[in-house]
Amino acid sequence: MENVLTIAGSDSLAGGGIQADLKTFEELNVFGVSALTSVASITPTNLTLHQLPTTVIVDQLTSILTQLPIHFAKTGLLGDLATLEAVCAQLESTTTQVVVDPVLVFKEGQSQLQATYITAVKQRLLPLGYVTTPNLAEAAQLSGMTITNKTEMVEAAKRIQATGCPNVVIKGGNRLAGDVASDYLRMGSVDYWFESPKINRQTTDGAGCTFSAAITAQLAKGQALPEAVEVAKRFVHMGITHGVSISERLGSVWQGASRQWEEETK
């Protein structure tokens, strides 16, 4: 069984964050280990983030990387510039293939911090990545352009590739107009589109984390990137369809939905 590392924050609702990653790894038959960067408390109207000290994060990574062979890792919410720099320094000393989920969480009024952080993502983190998986809003920030259609998704992916990350998956999801959720992979110079009907449910907390974790797991098992993205999209689709409703405005992806569906349809 392959060992897979996630470097991410804790989600109090367990739909996303490090909990989603570990549950996804378990469902897809890889052994997940984790380095926690922060602890988030989530309500329908607010996200409170408690950042862990950088020394604690480095200690976790050192413990993992000196004891286990890690061929694939994913990064999620890093939280601040010091953590990003420390994580990059650790990963730069390995041969680990990295899936970068560039989670950008900044409060209103933190525009300068956000700009500095995005610059560091482009200069330090993305060049370490084998593939990055921004959603539409994150892709717009990383590419410096507005994205409202498929043509703009392609151009944004090209701009993100220019940072040094060879492969880019942009998650269109529900943000694009129409009835179809379109995700796009640019692998080198080759384009792939993955489409499914949109799901009218609020159980989407953790969809992005689960998606990137599923890609990581499939890559670790030797699957080619386009097939890994296809599996991840199907996995998330099932997780949203059968997700856990917490309130009228909030709900979490359920990573066990795919397994249950397979058992029920045998």
Tab-separated table of N, CA, C and O in Angstrom, residues 117-205:
chain	number	residue	atom	x	y	z
A	117	TYR	N	1.000	36.551	-0.403
A	117	TYR	CA	0.881	35.102	-0.327
A	117	TYR	C	0.757	34.490	-1.725
A	117	TYR	O	1.405	33.486	-2.036
A	118	ILE	N	-0.079	35.085	-2.574
A	118	ILE	CA	-0.260	34.563	-3.934
A	118	ILE	C	1.051	34.611	-4.711
A	118	ILE	O	1.385	33.685	-5.457
A	119	THR	N	1.814	35.657	-4.530
A	119	THR	CA	3.123	35.743	-5.182
A	119	THR	C	4.011	34.580	-4.739
A	119	THR	O	4.695	33.951	-5.563
A	120	ALA	N	4.002	34.269	-3.452
A	120	ALA	CA	4.808	33.160	-2.936
A	120	ALA	C	4.313	31.819	-3.467
A	120	ALA	O	5.119	30.922	-3.760
A	121	VAL	N	3.004	31.668	-3.585
A	121	VAL	CA	2.454	30.436	-4.166
A	121	VAL	C	3.006	30.242	-5.578
A	121	VAL	O	3.446	29.135	-5.945
A	122	LYS	N	3.006	31.307	-6.353
A	122	LYS	CA	3.458	31.212	-7.743
A	122	LYS	C	4.968	31.013	-7.852
A	122	LYS	O	5.449	30.300	-8.733
A	123	GLN	N	5.713	31.627	-6.954
A	123	GLN	CA	7.175	31.567	-7.052
A	123	GLN	C	7.782	30.360	-6.350
A	123	GLN	O	8.827	29.857	-6.778
A	124	ARG	N	7.161	29.880	-5.258
A	124	ARG	CA	7.749	28.803	-4.463
A	124	ARG	C	6.989	27.486	-4.562
A	124	ARG	O	7.581	26.426	-4.769
A	125	LEU	N	5.654	27.560	-4.370
A	125	LEU	CA	4.874	26.326	-4.242
A	125	LEU	C	4.542	25.685	-5.584
A	125	LEU	O	4.750	24.472	-5.771
A	126	LEU	N	4.018	26.456	-6.516
A	126	LEU	CA	3.615	25.871	-7.795
A	126	LEU	C	4.767	25.224	-8.559
A	126	LEU	O	4.576	24.166	-9.181
A	127	PRO	N	5.973	25.784	-8.536
A	127	PRO	CA	7.070	25.099	-9.232
A	127	PRO	C	7.397	23.720	-8.656
A	127	PRO	O	8.033	22.900	-9.337
A	128	LEU	N	6.965	23.445	-7.417
A	128	LEU	CA	7.179	22.128	-6.822
A	128	LEU	C	6.112	21.127	-7.242
A	128	LEU	O	6.259	19.922	-7.017
A	129	GLY	N	5.032	21.619	-7.829
A	129	GLY	CA	3.880	20.774	-8.096
A	129	GLY	C	3.991	19.973	-9.376
A	129	GLY	O	4.495	20.461	-10.394
A	130	TYR	N	3.486	18.753	-9.319
A	130	TYR	CA	3.260	17.962	-10.533
A	130	TYR	C	1.966	18.410	-11.188
A	130	TYR	O	1.846	18.479	-12.401
A	131	VAL	N	0.975	18.731	-10.347
A	131	VAL	CA	-0.302	19.247	-10.834
A	131	VAL	C	-0.870	20.158	-9.760
A	131	VAL	O	-0.638	19.963	-8.561
A	132	THR	N	-1.600	21.174	-10.178
A	132	THR	CA	-2.308	22.040	-9.246
A	132	THR	C	-3.788	22.028	-9.582
A	132	THR	O	-4.162	21.848	-10.754
A	133	THR	N	-4.645	22.226	-8.557
A	133	THR	CA	-6.083	22.032	-8.735
A	133	THR	C	-6.902	23.227	-8.237
A	133	THR	O	-7.772	23.076	-7.372
A	134	PRO	N	-6.678	24.424	-8.755
A	134	PRO	CA	-7.454	25.579	-8.277
A	134	PRO	C	-8.908	25.524	-8.725
A	134	PRO	O	-9.223	24.992	-9.796
A	135	ASN	N	-9.797	26.080	-7.894
A	135	ASN	CA	-11.156	26.299	-8.379
A	135	ASN	C	-11.152	27.560	-9.244
A	135	ASN	O	-10.108	28.189	-9.454
A	136	LEU	N	-12.316	27.939	-9.729
A	136	LEU	CA	-12.376	29.042	-10.689
A	136	LEU	C	-11.878	30.352	-10.073
A	136	LEU	O	-11.130	31.103	-10.703
A	137	ALA	N	-12.271	30.614	-8.818
A	137	ALA	CA	-11.847	31.850	-8.155
A	137	ALA	C	-10.344	31.853	-7.912
A	137	ALA	O	-9.663	32.869	-8.100
A	138	GLU	N	-9.797	30.715	-7.470
A	138	GLU	CA	-8.354	30.620	-7.228
A	138	GLU	C	-7.567	30.724	-8.530
A	138	GLU	O	-6.513	31.367	-8.588
A	139	ALA	N	-8.086	30.110	-9.589
A	139	ALA	CA	-7.420	30.189	-10.887
A	139	ALA	C	-7.392	31.626	-11.396
A	139	ALA	O	-6.409	32.066	-12.003
A	140	ALA	N	-8.459	32.379	-11.123
A	140	ALA	CA	-8.491	33.783	-11.531
A	140	ALA	C	-7.414	34.581	-10.802
A	140	ALA	O	-6.727	35.421	-11.405
A	141	GLN	N	-7.236	34.315	-9.513
A	141	GLN	CA	-6.216	35.035	-8.751
A	141	GLN	C	-4.800	34.637	-9.187
A	141	GLN	O	-3.910	35.488	-9.270
A	142	LEU	N	-4.593	33.361	-9.461
A	142	LEU	CA	-3.263	32.899	-9.852
A	142	LEU	C	-2.883	33.322	-11.266
A	142	LEU	O	-1.706	33.526	-11.570
A	143	SER	N	-3.886	33.462	-12.128
A	143	SER	CA	-3.618	33.829	-13.520
A	143	SER	C	-3.714	35.331	-13.751
A	143	SER	O	-3.252	35.837	-14.789
A	144	GLY	N	-4.353	36.053	-12.821
A	144	GLY	CA	-4.525	37.482	-12.977
A	144	GLY	C	-5.549	37.865	-14.017
A	144	GLY	O	-5.456	38.935	-14.632
A	145	MET	N	-6.542	37.017	-14.221
A	145	MET	CA	-7.549	37.314	-15.235
A	145	MET	C	-8.928	36.879	-14.755
A	145	MET	O	-9.064	36.065	-13.849
A	146	THR	N	-9.956	37.444	-15.377
A	146	THR	CA	-11.327	37.036	-15.110
A	146	THR	C	-11.635	35.779	-15.915
A	146	THR	O	-11.237	35.662	-17.074
A	147	ILE	N	-12.344	34.835	-15.279
A	147	ILE	CA	-12.673	33.573	-15.964
A	147	ILE	C	-14.178	33.375	-15.917
A	147	ILE	O	-14.756	33.177	-14.846
A	148	THR	N	-14.809	33.438	-17.087
A	148	THR	CA	-16.265	33.276	-17.153
A	148	THR	C	-16.696	32.196	-18.142
A	148	THR	O	-17.870	31.882	-18.221
A	149	ASN	N	-15.755	31.627	-18.891
A	149	ASN	CA	-16.114	30.625	-19.895
A	149	ASN	C	-14.943	29.667	-20.140
A	149	ASN	O	-13.849	29.841	-19.577
A	150	LYS	N	-15.149	28.695	-20.989
A	150	LYS	CA	-14.141	27.663	-21.225
A	150	LYS	C	-12.894	28.227	-21.899
A	150	LYS	O	-11.766	27.803	-21.592
A	151	THR	N	-13.070	29.155	-22.797
A	151	THR	CA	-11.915	29.747	-23.474
A	151	THR	C	-10.993	30.429	-22.468
A	151	THR	O	-9.757	30.301	-22.534
A	152	GLU	N	-11.587	31.127	-21.525
A	152	GLU	CA	-10.788	31.793	-20.493
A	152	GLU	C	-10.170	30.799	-19.520
A	152	GLU	O	-9.079	31.036	-18.983
A	153	MET	N	-10.822	29.669	-19.296
A	153	MET	CA	-10.231	28.616	-18.465
A	153	MET	C	-8.937	28.099	-19.096
A	153	MET	O	-7.932	27.887	-18.408
A	154	VAL	N	-8.958	27.904	-20.393
A	154	VAL	CA	-7.768	27.419	-21.106
A	154	VAL	C	-6.626	28.430	-20.988
A	154	VAL	O	-5.478	28.067	-20.690
A	155	GLU	N	-6.928	29.692	-21.205
A	155	GLU	CA	-5.893	30.723	-21.121
A	155	GLU	C	-5.349	30.838	-19.701
A	155	GLU	O	-4.131	30.996	-19.499
A	156	ALA	N	-6.228	30.744	-18.708
A	156	ALA	CA	-5.777	30.810	-17.325
A	156	ALA	C	-4.845	29.650	-17.003
A	156	ALA	O	-3.822	29.826	-16.321
A	157	ALA	N	-5.172	28.466	-17.478
A	157	ALA	CA	-4.321	27.293	-17.232
A	157	ALA	C	-2.940	27.490	-17.854
A	157	ALA	O	-1.919	27.132	-17.250
A	158	LYS	N	-2.887	28.068	-19.028
A	158	LYS	CA	-1.597	28.336	-19.676
A	158	LYS	C	-0.761	29.298	-18.830
A	158	LYS	O	0.453	29.114	-18.675
A	159	ARG	N	-1.413	30.320	-18.287
A	159	ARG	CA	-0.684	31.292	-17.457
A	159	ARG	C	-0.176	30.638	-16.169
A	159	ARG	O	0.929	30.937	-15.711
A	160	ILE	N	-0.980	29.750	-15.598
A	160	ILE	CA	-0.555	29.073	-14.377
A	160	ILE	C	0.593	28.109	-14.682
A	160	ILE	O	1.545	27.998	-13.899
A	161	GLN	N	0.532	27.449	-15.819
A	161	GLN	CA	1.644	26.581	-16.225
A	161	GLN	C	2.953	27.356	-16.320
A	161	GLN	O	4.025	26.812	-16.041
A	162	ALA	N	2.858	28.603	-16.696
A	162	ALA	CA	4.058	29.427	-16.854
A	162	ALA	C	4.802	29.642	-15.535
A	162	ALA	O	5.968	30.041	-15.535
A	163	THR	N	4.145	29.358	-14.403
A	163	THR	CA	4.824	29.458	-13.103
A	163	THR	C	5.776	28.290	-12.869
A	163	THR	O	6.589	28.324	-11.944
A	164	GLY	N	5.630	27.233	-13.677
A	164	GLY	CA	6.504	26.074	-13.527
A	164	GLY	C	5.779	24.785	-13.202
A	164	GLY	O	6.393	23.715	-13.184
A	165	CYS	N	4.480	24.837	-12.936
A	165	CYS	CA	3.701	23.626	-12.685
A	165	CYS	C	3.204	23.088	-14.027
A	165	CYS	O	2.442	23.770	-14.720
A	166	PRO	N	3.613	21.884	-14.431
A	166	PRO	CA	3.344	21.432	-15.795
A	166	PRO	C	1.895	21.079	-16.097
A	166	PRO	O	1.486	21.101	-17.261
A	167	ASN	N	1.127	20.748	-15.068
A	167	ASN	CA	-0.244	20.287	-15.280
A	167	ASN	C	-1.199	21.067	-14.384
A	167	ASN	O	-0.918	21.270	-13.204
A	168	VAL	N	-2.337	21.477	-14.944
A	168	VAL	CA	-3.285	22.324	-14.220
A	168	VAL	C	-4.698	21.783	-14.398
A	168	VAL	O	-5.134	21.539	-15.524
A	169	VAL	N	-5.392	21.597	-13.287
A	169	VAL	CA	-6.813	21.262	-13.315
A	169	VAL	C	-7.573	22.461	-12.755
A	169	VAL	O	-7.353	22.853	-11.604
A	170	ILE	N	-8.460	23.039	-13.550
A	170	ILE	CA	-9.309	24.135	-13.070
A	170	ILE	C	-10.713	23.592	-12.879
A	170	ILE	O	-11.321	23.065	-13.815
A	171	LYS	N	-11.210	23.730	-11.642
A	171	LYS	CA	-12.531	23.209	-11.300
A	171	LYS	C	-13.574	24.287	-11.577
A	171	LYS	O	-13.680	25.253	-10.834
A	172	GLY	N	-14.308	24.113	-12.665
A	172	GLY	CA	-15.367	25.068	-12.985
A	172	GLY	C	-16.546	24.925	-12.048
A	172	GLY	O	-17.119	25.902	-11.578
A	173	GLY	N	-16.898	23.667	-11.765
A	173	GLY	CA	-17.987	23.379	-10.836
A	173	GLY	C	-19.249	24.144	-11.145
A	173	GLY	O	-19.650	24.288	-12.300
A	174	ASN	N	-19.874	24.682	-10.110
A	174	ASN	CA	-21.129	25.416	-10.268
A	174	ASN	C	-20.915	26.878	-10.621
A	174	ASN	O	-21.877	27.626	-10.780
A	175	ARG	N	-19.651	27.305	-10.726
A	175	ARG	CA	-19.394	28.727	-10.944
A	175	ARG	C	-19.597	29.163	-12.391
A	175	ARG	O	-19.780	30.336	-12.662
A	176	LEU	N	-19.535	28.232	-13.326
A	176	LEU	CA	-19.794	28.580	-14.717
A	176	LEU	C	-21.288	28.531	-15.002
A	176	LEU	O	-22.017	27.736	-14.406
A	177	ALA	N	-21.751	29.359	-15.934
A	177	ALA	CA	-23.164	29.374	-16.300
A	177	ALA	C	-23.549	28.058	-16.968
A	177	ALA	O	-22.711	27.360	-17.543
A	178	GLY	N	-24.840	27.720	-16.883
A	178	GLY	CA	-25.332	26.509	-17.536
A	178	GLY	C	-25.633	25.406	-16.543
A	178	GLY	O	-25.492	25.563	-15.326
A	179	ASP	N	-26.051	24.262	-17.084
A	179	ASP	CA	-26.479	23.137	-16.258
A	179	ASP	C	-25.392	22.086	-16.074
A	179	ASP	O	-25.638	21.054	-15.443
A	180	VAL	N	-24.212	22.342	-16.652
A	180	VAL	CA	-23.143	21.346	-16.623
A	180	VAL	C	-21.978	21.843	-15.775
A	180	VAL	O	-21.558	23.006	-15.895
A	181	ALA	N	-21.468	20.984	-14.892
A	181	ALA	CA	-20.271	21.285	-14.115
A	181	ALA	C	-19.061	20.838	-14.927
A	181	ALA	O	-18.864	19.635	-15.143
A	182	SER	N	-18.285	21.793	-15.404
A	182	SER	CA	-17.158	21.507	-16.287
A	182	SER	C	-15.831	21.716	-15.558
A	182	SER	O	-15.570	22.794	-15.030
A	183	ASP	N	-15.015	20.678	-15.545
A	183	ASP	CA	-13.656	20.770	-15.015
A	183	ASP	C	-12.689	20.557	-16.172
A	183	ASP	O	-12.972	19.797	-17.106
A	184	TYR	N	-11.548	21.216	-16.086
A	184	TYR	CA	-10.625	21.247	-17.218
A	184	TYR	C	-9.223	20.883	-16.770
A	184	TYR	O	-8.713	21.416	-15.782
A	185	LEU	N	-8.606	19.952	-17.492
A	185	LEU	CA	-7.203	19.591	-17.268
A	185	LEU	C	-6.377	19.988	-18.476
A	185	LEU	O	-6.696	19.602	-19.610
A	186	ARG	N	-5.340	20.763	-18.232
A	186	ARG	CA	-4.330	21.010	-19.258
A	186	ARG	C	-3.076	20.260	-18.816
A	186	ARG	O	-2.427	20.626	-17.826
A	187	MET	N	-2.765	19.204	-19.539
A	187	MET	CA	-1.623	18.349	-19.226
A	187	MET	C	-0.567	18.593	-20.282
A	187	MET	O	-0.692	18.115	-21.418
A	188	GLY	N	0.456	19.362	-19.920
A	188	GLY	CA	1.399	19.793	-20.947
A	188	GLY	C	0.668	20.704	-21.913
A	188	GLY	O	0.155	21.758	-21.532
A	189	SER	N	0.565	20.285	-23.168
A	189	SER	CA	-0.160	21.069	-24.171
A	189	SER	C	-1.449	20.391	-24.614
A	189	SER	O	-2.056	20.781	-25.612
A	190	VAL	N	-1.880	19.376	-23.859
A	190	VAL	CA	-3.074	18.608	-24.224
A	190	VAL	C	-4.229	18.996	-23.305
A	190	VAL	O	-4.052	19.136	-22.088
A	191	ASP	N	-5.420	19.147	-23.894
A	191	ASP	CA	-6.605	19.569	-23.156
A	191	ASP	C	-7.544	18.391	-22.910
A	191	ASP	O	-7.787	17.576	-23.808
A	192	TYR	N	-8.100	18.340	-21.693
A	192	TYR	CA	-9.105	17.343	-21.336
A	192	TYR	C	-10.246	18.060	-20.623
A	192	TYR	O	-10.011	18.917	-19.769
A	193	TRP	N	-11.473	17.673	-20.959
A	193	TRP	CA	-12.651	18.229	-20.295
A	193	TRP	C	-13.411	17.120	-19.590
A	193	TRP	O	-13.568	16.019	-20.136
A	194	PHE	N	-13.897	17.410	-18.400
A	194	PHE	CA	-14.653	16.454	-17.597
A	194	PHE	C	-15.954	17.136	-17.195
A	194	PHE	O	-15.928	18.170	-16.535
A	195	GLU	N	-17.087	16.548	-17.591
A	195	GLU	CA	-18.357	17.222	-17.379
A	195	GLU	C	-19.385	16.286	-16.753
A	195	GLU	O	-19.388	15.075	-17.002
A	196	SER	N	-20.235	16.872	-15.927
A	196	SER	CA	-21.331	16.138	-15.306
A	196	SER	C	-22.446	17.135	-15.004
A	196	SER	O	-22.202	18.342	-14.927
A	197	PRO	N	-23.673	16.649	-14.831
A	197	PRO	CA	-24.767	17.572	-14.488
A	197	PRO	C	-24.496	18.260	-13.146
A	197	PRO	O	-23.954	17.648	-12.226
A	198	LYS	N	-24.866	19.521	-13.046
A	198	LYS	CA	-24.732	20.223	-11.772
A	198	LYS	C	-25.682	19.609	-10.738
A	198	LYS	O	-26.751	19.097	-11.077
A	199	ILE	N	-25.250	19.675	-9.476
A	199	ILE	CA	-26.036	19.120	-8.374
A	199	ILE	C	-26.560	20.280	-7.535
A	199	ILE	O	-25.782	21.081	-7.025
A	200	ASN	N	-27.859	20.349	-7.387
A	200	ASN	CA	-28.467	21.443	-6.625
A	200	ASN	C	-28.575	21.054	-5.154
A	200	ASN	O	-29.651	20.798	-4.615
A	201	ARG	N	-27.411	20.985	-4.487
A	201	ARG	CA	-27.361	20.656	-3.067
A	201	ARG	C	-26.337	21.547	-2.382
A	201	ARG	O	-25.381	22.005	-3.014
A	202	GLN	N	-26.524	21.765	-1.075
A	202	GLN	CA	-25.597	22.594	-0.306
A	202	GLN	C	-24.460	21.782	0.318
A	202	GLN	O	-23.631	22.333	1.032
A	203	THR	N	-24.414	20.489	0.034
A	203	THR	CA	-23.436	19.605	0.678
A	203	THR	C	-22.109	19.626	-0.092
A	203	THR	O	-21.626	18.599	-0.567
A	204	THR	N	-21.523	20.805	-0.175
A	204	THR	CA	-20.304	20.977	-0.968
A	204	THR	C	-19.067	21.290	-0.145
A	204	THR	O	-17.973	21.408	-0.707
A	205	ASP	N	-19.211	21.450	1.189
A	205	ASP	CA	-18.031	21.726	2.009
A	205	ASP	C	-17.046	20.567	1.867
A	205	ASP	O	-17.382	19.413	2.135
